[in-house]
XYZ file of C-alpha atoms in Angstrom:
546
model
C 176.424 100.179 205.815
C 174.981 100.318 202.277
C 177.352 101.101 199.441
C 176.667 104.563 198.006
C 176.637 104.537 194.211
C 177.221 108.073 192.883
C 175.034 109.299 190.009
C 176.472 110.310 186.683
C 177.227 114.026 186.543
C 174.999 116.341 184.487
C 171.274 116.778 184.095
C 170.414 113.145 184.990
C 171.815 113.643 188.506
C 169.034 116.173 189.249
C 166.197 113.731 188.468
C 164.587 111.043 190.580
C 165.960 107.505 190.625
C 164.669 105.662 187.549
C 163.941 108.799 185.489
C 165.160 108.814 181.877
C 166.523 111.646 179.750
C 167.466 111.623 176.064
C 169.103 114.521 174.305
C 170.699 115.515 171.011
C 170.033 114.440 167.445
C 170.729 110.723 167.810
C 168.876 110.124 171.058
C 165.926 112.528 170.881
C 165.251 113.822 167.344
C 165.914 110.611 165.361
C 164.138 108.576 168.027
C 160.997 110.739 167.657
C 161.187 110.724 163.850
C 161.495 106.915 163.728
C 158.444 106.462 165.973
C 156.356 108.816 163.818
C 157.579 107.215 160.571
C 156.593 103.740 161.753
C 153.174 104.923 162.894
C 152.504 106.799 159.612
C 153.538 103.722 157.588
C 151.090 101.538 159.500
C 148.099 103.777 158.623
C 149.317 104.581 155.080
C 148.241 101.098 153.951
C 144.657 102.029 154.980
C 144.569 105.145 152.738
C 142.209 105.389 149.764
C 139.399 103.218 148.353
C 141.640 100.152 148.087
C 143.168 100.703 151.532
C 143.471 97.601 153.724
C 141.432 97.144 156.889
C 143.043 96.885 160.313
C 141.803 94.546 163.005
C 142.111 96.177 166.424
C 141.245 94.658 169.797
C 141.213 97.441 172.374
C 141.882 97.358 176.132
C 138.361 96.096 176.939
C 138.614 93.283 174.330
C 136.267 94.985 171.839
C 137.115 94.157 168.242
C 137.197 96.710 165.396
C 137.705 95.922 161.706
C 138.144 99.199 159.823
C 140.302 101.311 157.528
C 139.154 104.544 159.219
C 142.315 106.170 160.626
C 140.325 108.149 163.211
C 138.953 104.942 164.769
C 142.329 103.158 164.541
C 144.072 105.956 166.436
C 141.270 106.358 168.978
C 141.369 102.670 169.926
C 145.167 102.247 169.933
C 146.837 103.125 173.206
C 149.960 104.830 171.810
C 152.602 105.517 174.457
C 155.285 107.372 172.474
C 155.022 111.148 173.143
C 155.956 112.210 169.566
C 153.445 109.798 167.987
C 150.850 111.166 170.433
C 151.441 114.646 168.976
C 150.541 113.309 165.504
C 147.411 111.676 166.895
C 146.380 114.922 168.608
C 146.811 116.782 165.301
C 144.584 114.223 163.534
C 141.996 114.522 166.335
C 141.938 118.275 165.788
C 141.361 117.588 162.076
C 138.460 115.294 163.047
C 136.951 118.050 165.208
C 137.473 120.784 162.588
C 136.617 119.041 159.311
C 135.234 115.630 160.331
C 137.353 113.839 157.704
C 140.983 113.663 156.556
C 142.509 112.179 159.730
C 144.659 109.775 157.693
C 145.800 112.688 155.478
C 147.257 114.485 158.537
C 149.162 111.432 159.835
C 150.546 110.386 156.438
C 151.663 113.922 155.562
C 153.191 114.552 159.001
C 155.060 111.205 158.775
C 156.272 112.033 155.247
C 157.554 115.477 156.328
C 159.490 113.922 159.229
C 160.874 111.097 157.073
C 162.258 113.595 154.543
C 163.454 115.945 157.312
C 165.622 113.107 158.620
C 167.504 113.035 155.308
C 168.223 116.790 155.615
C 169.306 116.430 159.253
C 171.822 113.731 158.250
C 173.171 116.104 155.576
C 173.805 118.714 158.278
C 170.811 121.065 157.848
C 169.610 122.262 161.271
C 166.123 121.623 162.675
C 165.378 125.361 162.772
C 166.173 125.725 159.034
C 163.917 122.769 158.217
C 160.983 124.063 160.314
C 161.393 127.538 158.812
C 161.338 126.038 155.308
C 158.277 123.916 156.095
C 156.411 126.948 157.443
C 157.312 128.961 154.301
C 156.152 126.088 152.095
C 152.880 125.832 154.077
C 152.209 129.573 153.668
C 152.823 129.271 149.909
C 150.674 126.099 149.660
C 147.736 127.797 151.435
C 148.159 130.736 149.037
C 148.042 128.399 145.984
C 145.218 126.163 147.292
C 142.241 128.513 146.561
C 143.385 128.812 142.921
C 143.109 125.005 142.525
C 139.378 124.931 143.368
C 137.685 123.114 140.472
C 134.102 122.735 141.677
C 131.736 124.752 143.858
C 128.302 124.025 145.277
C 126.099 127.054 145.827
C 122.735 125.293 146.224
C 123.233 122.666 148.920
C 119.527 121.736 148.929
C 119.834 120.193 145.457
C 120.245 116.398 145.618
C 122.434 115.623 142.555
C 125.264 118.169 143.199
C 125.387 117.210 146.902
C 125.449 113.487 146.076
C 128.325 114.002 143.618
C 130.240 116.076 146.172
C 130.060 113.578 149.050
C 130.588 110.550 146.780
C 134.397 110.608 147.138
C 134.184 110.683 150.968
C 132.024 107.527 150.816
C 134.140 105.905 148.095
C 137.326 106.106 150.177
C 135.833 103.632 152.692
C 133.171 101.726 150.725
C 134.312 101.232 147.126
C 131.462 99.750 145.074
C 128.632 101.001 147.305
C 129.422 104.721 146.935
C 126.480 105.616 144.649
C 123.833 103.985 146.857
C 125.259 105.347 150.127
C 125.937 108.863 148.774
C 122.311 109.032 147.564
C 121.015 107.862 150.961
C 123.164 110.295 152.971
C 122.449 113.255 150.654
C 118.673 112.672 151.024
C 118.969 112.503 154.825
C 121.104 115.681 155.055
C 118.929 117.749 152.711
C 115.707 116.643 154.457
C 116.790 118.199 157.788
C 118.648 121.248 156.452
C 117.141 124.167 158.442
C 116.094 127.437 156.759
C 117.695 129.784 159.309
C 120.292 128.082 161.524
C 123.337 126.010 160.560
C 123.354 122.273 159.884
C 123.923 120.065 162.947
C 125.593 116.662 162.337
C 123.955 115.299 165.517
C 120.557 115.483 163.787
C 121.473 112.587 161.481
C 120.974 109.471 163.571
C 121.995 105.905 162.701
C 120.102 102.736 163.651
C 121.922 99.451 162.914
C 119.748 96.372 162.437
C 121.393 93.016 161.816
C 120.255 91.015 158.782
C 119.444 91.460 155.082
C 121.923 93.483 152.950
C 123.246 97.027 152.731
C 120.910 97.858 149.820
C 117.893 97.379 152.123
C 119.038 100.407 154.153
C 116.702 103.408 154.129
C 116.205 106.937 155.424
C 113.377 107.532 157.910
C 112.322 111.161 158.544
C 112.150 111.074 162.340
C 113.606 108.653 164.884
C 113.908 104.868 165.054
C 114.482 102.978 168.322
C 115.338 99.302 168.690
C 112.591 98.809 171.291
C 109.130 97.295 171.523
C 106.254 99.213 173.164
C 105.466 98.561 176.830
C 101.668 98.239 176.601
C 99.189 96.717 174.148
C 98.753 99.753 171.876
C 101.347 99.576 169.080
C 100.474 102.456 166.721
C 99.168 106.024 166.758
C 98.530 108.512 163.949
C 98.679 112.289 164.365
C 100.147 111.507 167.767
C 100.238 114.018 170.590
C 103.198 112.982 172.710
C 103.874 113.548 176.417
C 107.525 113.078 177.425
C 108.590 112.287 180.997
C 112.018 111.734 182.530
C 110.420 110.115 185.628
C 108.833 106.623 185.949
C 105.135 106.356 185.037
C 103.965 104.654 188.207
C 102.486 105.307 191.635
C 104.466 108.234 193.068
C 106.790 107.215 195.859
C 106.943 109.572 198.848
C 110.224 111.339 199.534
C 110.310 110.168 203.158
C 109.566 106.705 204.472
C 106.325 106.341 206.398
C 104.554 103.561 208.300
C 100.914 102.770 207.712
C 99.164 100.698 210.361
C 96.427 98.556 208.804
C 94.163 96.661 211.227
C 91.704 94.939 208.921
C 91.289 93.559 205.403
C 88.804 96.337 204.640
C 91.403 99.002 205.463
C 93.945 97.240 203.199
C 91.463 97.221 200.302
C 90.630 100.893 200.857
C 94.339 101.816 201.033
C 95.167 100.044 197.730
C 92.032 101.452 196.106
C 93.067 104.987 197.045
C 96.481 104.574 195.385
C 94.898 103.067 192.275
C 92.291 105.830 192.017
C 94.981 108.486 192.325
C 97.037 106.886 189.507
C 93.916 106.561 187.307
C 93.141 110.243 187.851
C 96.696 111.171 186.805
C 96.477 109.057 183.609
C 92.968 110.405 182.899
C 94.187 114.008 183.324
C 96.987 113.322 180.781
C 94.474 111.730 178.357
C 92.173 114.760 178.657
C 94.933 116.979 177.187
C 94.673 114.911 173.958
C 97.795 112.749 174.544
C 97.822 109.349 172.828
C 101.542 108.470 173.239
C 103.529 108.604 176.480
C 107.336 108.340 176.284
C 109.242 107.865 179.515
C 112.877 107.629 180.551
C 111.850 105.506 183.560
C 109.870 102.311 183.970
C 106.137 101.853 183.476
C 104.346 100.287 186.473
C 101.905 97.410 185.857
C 98.979 99.406 187.219
C 99.910 102.436 185.080
C 100.070 100.196 181.969
C 96.633 98.779 182.832
C 95.091 102.269 182.811
C 97.034 103.294 179.687
C 95.688 100.237 177.838
C 92.215 101.082 179.155
C 92.401 104.599 177.663
C 94.195 103.467 174.476
C 97.521 105.232 175.085
C 100.752 103.965 173.518
C 103.634 103.528 176.014
C 107.280 103.793 174.877
C 110.243 103.495 177.223
C 113.674 104.937 176.345
C 116.631 103.913 178.513
C 118.931 106.703 177.334
C 118.409 110.282 178.495
C 120.178 111.414 175.284
C 117.599 109.561 173.148
C 114.826 111.192 175.179
C 116.388 114.608 174.607
C 116.750 113.999 170.854
C 113.183 112.725 170.583
C 111.900 115.833 172.368
C 113.727 117.874 169.722
C 112.348 115.743 166.875
C 108.714 116.009 168.039
C 109.116 119.575 169.403
C 107.979 118.645 172.909
C 109.232 119.308 176.441
C 110.530 116.589 178.775
C 108.649 116.860 182.092
C 110.292 115.767 185.362
C 107.017 114.833 187.134
C 103.914 112.911 186.092
C 101.723 115.953 185.502
C 99.383 116.723 182.580
C 101.373 118.615 179.891
C 100.281 122.029 178.647
C 99.656 122.643 174.920
C 103.175 124.123 174.533
C 104.806 121.116 176.224
C 103.108 118.522 173.992
C 105.081 116.953 171.157
C 103.564 116.071 167.779
C 104.385 113.297 165.318
C 102.460 112.172 162.225
C 102.958 108.436 162.791
C 104.231 106.381 165.725
C 104.205 102.641 165.097
C 105.982 99.352 165.722
C 107.652 97.719 162.732
C 109.612 94.485 162.404
C 112.888 94.456 160.460
C 114.309 90.937 160.250
C 113.798 89.572 163.756
C 114.192 92.995 165.400
C 111.204 95.031 166.548
C 111.615 98.793 166.183
C 109.468 101.720 167.238
C 109.374 104.461 164.606
C 108.475 108.115 165.176
C 107.882 109.222 161.599
C 107.377 112.834 160.525
C 105.636 113.374 157.177
C 106.286 117.140 157.163
C 108.397 118.701 154.421
C 111.156 119.564 156.897
C 111.841 117.058 159.645
C 114.111 118.078 162.535
C 115.910 114.714 162.720
C 116.467 111.968 160.131
C 117.523 108.381 160.878
C 119.467 106.185 158.479
C 118.509 102.546 159.118
C 121.535 100.396 158.201
C 121.131 96.709 157.354
C 124.094 94.362 157.190
C 125.402 90.867 157.832
C 127.759 91.597 160.765
C 128.069 94.217 163.496
C 131.614 95.127 162.361
C 130.405 95.765 158.808
C 127.566 98.004 160.031
C 129.978 99.881 162.324
C 132.145 100.607 159.265
C 129.107 101.893 157.332
C 128.309 104.141 160.308
C 131.822 105.642 160.096
C 131.311 106.277 156.376
C 128.038 108.088 157.147
C 129.801 110.168 159.803
C 132.518 111.251 157.310
C 129.990 112.049 154.575
C 127.697 114.004 156.929
C 130.701 116.056 158.096
C 131.599 116.699 154.436
C 128.044 117.991 153.916
C 128.415 120.238 156.961
C 131.718 121.527 155.518
C 130.179 122.334 152.135
C 127.339 124.311 153.795
C 130.077 126.578 155.227
C 132.353 126.641 152.170
C 131.143 124.985 148.971
C 134.562 124.843 147.250
C 136.040 121.490 146.219
C 139.458 120.420 144.965
C 140.311 117.618 142.529
C 140.781 114.289 144.339
C 142.763 111.192 143.397
C 146.140 112.827 144.135
C 145.592 115.588 141.518
C 145.704 118.556 143.919
C 148.773 117.166 145.750
C 150.802 116.799 142.526
C 149.783 120.291 141.335
C 150.838 121.746 144.711
C 154.102 119.771 144.636
C 154.912 121.058 141.162
C 154.241 124.697 142.047
C 156.156 124.442 145.356
C 159.199 122.918 143.581
C 159.214 125.972 141.271
C 158.851 128.258 144.321
C 161.850 126.557 146.005
C 164.074 127.640 143.085
C 163.360 131.306 143.954
C 164.571 130.968 147.577
C 168.210 131.832 148.326
C 168.734 130.258 151.787
C 168.894 126.764 153.237
C 165.099 126.672 153.612
C 164.824 125.937 149.863
C 165.869 122.336 150.633
C 163.019 122.021 153.160
C 160.517 123.464 150.627
C 161.624 120.831 148.087
C 161.173 118.108 150.682
C 157.694 119.532 151.453
C 156.843 119.169 147.739
C 158.246 115.601 147.737
C 156.142 114.759 150.827
C 152.982 115.616 148.862
C 153.895 112.842 146.380
C 153.277 110.277 149.134
C 149.489 110.507 148.569
C 149.286 109.364 144.924
C 152.032 106.840 145.789
C 149.918 105.444 148.663
C 146.843 105.227 146.398
C 148.878 103.375 143.761
C 150.627 101.008 146.213
C 147.332 100.093 147.890
C 145.871 99.357 144.437
C 148.852 97.190 143.443
C 150.159 99.595 140.790
C 153.731 100.855 140.267
C 153.824 104.058 142.350
C 156.870 105.666 140.664
C 155.310 105.267 137.218
C 152.037 106.870 138.401
C 153.843 109.884 139.898
C 155.818 110.351 136.635
C 152.626 110.189 134.560
C 150.872 112.669 136.863
C 153.782 115.155 136.668
C 153.793 114.846 132.887
C 150.040 115.559 132.693
C 150.278 118.532 135.103
C 153.241 119.977 133.162
C 150.911 119.995 130.127
C 148.367 122.060 132.105
C 145.957 119.228 133.031
C 145.457 120.392 136.634
C 142.626 117.963 137.428
C 144.468 114.834 136.274
C 144.606 112.220 139.055
C 145.255 108.512 139.572
C 142.748 106.219 137.832
C 141.902 103.687 140.519
C 139.765 101.551 138.215
C 142.511 100.909 135.659
C 144.573 97.732 136.004
C 147.610 99.448 134.474
C 149.275 102.654 135.745
C 146.968 105.309 134.272
C 145.668 108.817 134.961
C 142.186 110.293 134.477
C 140.455 113.678 134.708
C 138.975 113.114 138.194
C 136.274 115.803 137.785
C 134.633 113.628 135.092
C 134.267 110.874 137.725
C 133.053 113.280 140.474
C 136.088 112.606 142.693
C 136.336 115.754 144.812
C 138.037 116.628 148.106
C 136.527 119.257 150.365
C 138.607 122.452 150.301
C 138.342 123.101 154.070
C 139.397 119.506 154.931
C 142.554 119.865 152.800
C 143.257 123.364 154.166
C 143.129 122.281 157.820
C 144.866 118.974 157.052
C 147.942 120.785 155.699
C 147.961 123.203 158.652
C 147.707 120.551 161.367
C 150.209 118.161 159.738
C 152.878 120.873 159.340
C 152.179 122.173 162.869
C 152.722 118.708 164.364
C 155.843 117.993 162.235
C 157.475 121.320 163.186
C 156.686 120.781 166.877
C 158.316 117.318 166.781
C 161.413 118.675 164.939
C 161.839 121.435 167.529
C 162.167 118.866 170.354
C 165.829 118.195 171.132
C 165.456 116.631 174.562
C 163.089 114.053 176.080
C 162.836 113.888 179.870
C 160.703 111.075 181.266
C 160.242 111.555 184.996
C 159.711 108.417 187.050
C 156.012 107.991 187.864
C 155.407 107.793 191.605
C 153.485 104.778 192.916
C 153.609 102.700 189.746
C 151.292 102.910 186.723
C 147.829 104.359 187.286
C 144.777 102.298 186.244
C 143.491 103.322 182.847
C 140.049 104.936 182.672
C 137.484 102.665 181.068
C 139.561 99.541 181.818
C 138.403 96.356 183.583
C 136.713 97.187 186.858
C 135.984 100.762 185.821
C 132.473 102.231 185.654
C 133.364 104.404 182.646
C 131.387 103.786 179.493
C 133.606 102.566 176.661
């Protein structure tokens, strides 16, 4: 008879064998805070123009070298539930503003780190969360008054370039002027008259070789593919788009054909060939000189297309086919039928071009307003070009943000110090225990100029003191001078270092929301998973696309 081991009394006795439960300040709250602190510290070193890169090898052995917090968090498989809450908040920031993911994590980590000090002094979690929420409400009230720059005409190149420069500079210091110019041109070229700007209409094509300064903007689409047939260029192209293969049509049901002689075999093949030629001829008669297909081109079909001088382009991705149909204003047809006038796409130039040792097919639109623009990136390594692509993504999202709300705040830690100063004064007016939390909220904002200084190898305490001194004298746009070798401040507006108002607004909201949620947790219950760990989606042996 097996020896019965009784379970410990209390909540744990109600759970399955192997389940874990943590409760109280020591076990649950401090445990969560420590996990979040460690995670925030690891991404804090990647903050700002001089932030260090991280090398990440994900679960399918793909390597990433980047300082983009969004990518770092997406590729890390974080298990801790409290750290996951921070990551979810930063993902919401990514969805809402497109930039500022690192801001959310650093600020949330700073709030929790300073909350720990209050908890050890005996202040309750509810008092801290109440104070943080009061401080957030006051900060969001102050924030609009700190706006120092506004863009009203977002079709003008120079103001847009200056506005998105800081978003580029934070990841690519030294190349910000060239890249900001490139991205601003691409965004303005596809800005529609009526509808809103769509970030998906800026495409990126990465071609290995040469240097970054050989990158260019192409109005239209660029595909890393060679044409299927012999024709390699077309001007004033009328384009037919098909999602089916361009080949002899296969019957839906299987049939048997009994052929008794060589003559019958020749006649049978001839009939198929004639039918295919008639189909190609019917398409040519509509004026088509480029056929784009999502399926394969048969040898016989290519023979007739070469005969009639039609350019054949194959696209493997249905998404590329859909985007091209949008770019050329055509309709994707599911069967090999002649397109009507409304279904035809139009492009000024379709041609094959060689960049380095890579052949590309370019659909170029010469019209004043193209529907899609492609930024062709050149670079020495794939990792480097991936990082440039992330910069473009951040800058394009900044452009989208400024089309909704053109207000900008002073960058370089200026707005954070001004907020911290005003919140510290506000804390003095509060009578209850929440005043301590408001002061800690103000102190948490100091982490940003400190991170910029530490990552640049400058004394962080000295920089914060200098910034406070300047802001006390009314210099509200004074921020950290990243180019100075000594601890120094500068009027950041003179250097066009701006932060998008909406990105900062949502960043504060999401960071405080995540921090308060984590502080309100006083018990962690981890139920035992039945049947062992489940296989991760996208892992080895999975069909999911990474």
